Short mmCIF file of C-alpha atoms in Angstrom, two decimals:
data_model
loop_
_atom_site.label_atom_id
_atom_site.label_comp_id
_atom_site.label_asym_id
_atom_site.label_seq_id
_atom_site.Cartn_x
_atom_site.Cartn_y
_atom_site.Cartn_z
CA MET A 1 111.09 84.96 92.25
CA ASN A 2 113.99 82.89 92.22
CA ASN A 3 113.09 80.46 95.74
CA PRO A 4 114.99 81.87 98.09
CA LEU A 5 116.11 78.43 99.84
CA GLU A 6 117.66 77.19 96.72
CA ASN A 7 120.02 80.47 96.24
CA GLY A 8 121.96 79.46 99.59
CA ASP A 9 119.92 82.14 101.03
CA ASP A 10 118.70 79.64 104.00
CA HIS A 11 121.58 81.54 106.89
CA ASN A 12 118.46 83.87 108.07
CA LEU A 13 115.60 81.10 108.75
CA ASP A 14 116.22 81.22 112.66
CA SER A 15 115.62 85.04 112.82
CA ILE A 16 112.72 84.95 110.56
CA PHE A 17 111.33 82.19 112.33
CA ASN A 18 112.40 84.05 115.80
CA ASN A 19 110.71 86.96 114.91
CA LEU A 20 107.63 86.92 113.59
CA ILE A 21 104.11 88.19 115.50
CA GLN A 22 102.92 85.49 117.12
CA SER A 23 103.00 81.65 116.28
CA LEU A 24 99.93 79.30 114.87
CA GLU A 25 99.46 76.10 116.91
CA ILE A 26 97.82 73.84 113.83
CA ASP A 27 98.40 70.83 112.19
CA PRO A 28 100.97 70.94 110.59
CA HIS A 29 100.78 67.55 108.46
CA GLN A 30 97.62 68.41 107.65
CA GLN A 31 96.55 69.13 103.53
CA ILE A 32 93.55 70.77 103.36
CA ALA A 33 92.49 72.06 106.90
CA ASP A 34 89.58 72.93 108.34
CA GLY A 35 89.04 73.11 112.74
CA ASP A 36 89.88 75.49 114.64
CA VAL A 37 93.48 77.96 114.13
CA TYR A 38 95.78 78.83 117.82
CA TRP A 39 98.31 80.93 118.62
CA ASP A 40 101.21 78.90 120.74
CA SER A 41 100.73 81.85 124.15
CA GLY A 42 97.19 81.19 124.10
CA GLY A 43 94.27 81.82 121.77
CA GLN A 44 91.91 80.63 119.17
CA ALA A 45 93.21 83.23 116.57
CA GLY A 46 90.14 82.10 114.06
CA HIS A 47 89.16 78.91 112.60
CA ILE A 48 89.84 77.46 108.15
CA GLU A 49 87.49 76.70 106.06
CA GLY A 50 89.12 74.57 102.81
CA GLN A 51 91.82 77.17 101.89
CA LYS A 52 90.02 80.75 103.61
CA PHE A 53 90.78 82.35 106.89
CA TYR A 54 89.04 83.64 109.46
CA ASN A 55 89.72 85.50 112.53
CA THR A 56 87.85 84.60 116.64
CA GLY A 57 84.99 86.61 114.74
CA ASP A 58 83.70 85.22 112.38
CA HIS A 59 85.53 87.79 109.77
CA TYR A 60 86.85 86.98 106.66
CA ILE A 61 90.38 87.55 106.34
CA GLY A 62 92.55 86.35 103.41
CA CYS A 63 92.74 82.45 101.67
CA LEU A 64 95.87 80.39 99.62
CA GLY A 65 94.86 80.40 96.51
CA ALA A 66 94.63 77.17 93.24
CA ASP A 67 97.41 79.61 91.78
CA MET A 68 100.00 79.12 95.45
CA LYS A 69 99.76 82.42 96.14
CA VAL A 70 98.43 83.88 99.46
CA TYR A 71 95.97 86.71 98.96
CA ASP A 72 94.42 89.14 101.98
CA ALA A 73 90.47 90.01 102.84
CA HIS A 74 90.92 92.22 99.77
CA ASP A 75 92.03 90.00 97.10
CA LYS A 76 95.83 91.76 97.18
CA CYS A 77 98.45 89.33 96.72
CA ILE A 78 100.64 89.11 100.32
CA GLY A 79 103.11 86.12 99.24
CA TRP A 80 103.21 82.68 97.50
CA VAL A 81 103.25 79.07 98.86
CA ASP A 82 105.27 76.32 97.96
CA THR A 83 104.98 72.36 97.41
CA LYS A 84 107.73 71.93 100.49
CA GLY A 85 106.38 73.78 102.78
CA HIS A 86 107.34 77.38 102.84
CA ALA A 87 105.67 80.98 102.49
CA TYR A 88 107.41 84.23 100.56
CA THR A 89 106.16 87.90 101.08
CA LEU A 90 106.93 89.44 98.12
CA ASP A 91 110.50 90.72 98.09
CA GLY A 92 110.74 86.48 98.44
CA ALA A 93 111.72 86.50 101.67
CA VAL A 94 110.71 83.38 103.69
CA PHE A 95 108.46 84.28 106.29
CA ALA A 96 107.55 80.46 107.36
CA GLU A 97 108.23 77.21 107.04
CA GLY A 98 106.33 73.63 107.85
CA LYS A 99 105.50 71.13 106.34
CA THR A 100 102.67 71.55 103.62
CA PRO A 101 101.43 74.68 102.23
CA ILE A 102 97.90 74.95 103.96
CA TRP A 103 99.96 75.45 107.33
CA VAL A 104 102.22 78.24 105.73
CA ALA A 105 99.57 80.35 103.75
CA THR A 106 98.09 79.84 108.02
CA VAL A 107 101.03 81.57 108.89
CA LEU A 108 101.42 83.67 107.18
CA VAL A 109 97.97 85.02 106.51
CA PHE A 110 97.08 85.42 110.31
CA ASN A 111 100.66 87.27 110.98
CA THR A 112 100.28 90.03 108.88
CA SER A 113 96.32 90.33 107.49
CA SER A 114 93.08 92.40 109.88
CA PRO A 115 89.76 91.41 108.12
CA GLY A 116 88.33 93.87 105.31
#
């Protein structure tokens, strides 16, 4: 699939970001994040170990694969990221934008996945 940002389809980015279920507070400059993830609204969402994501109950909820695809707890692809810090849903819609692939993968997983 083509990158929607390269097709001039970026006019909806603000509405996409404004309609996210929750916002995450993680360091957008980290390339590989290990540590806690917090909701902007308060409270811990979970944590990251390498490129694997866990909720606050320490249940695995997904990962960022070496293929730049984002997987849920059942190893089902739920989207992908690019090296420019964009996360896409399976239909090619931009879901999140940030500084690094791990940051946008975190936003995608924590907003769309539940434990296995």
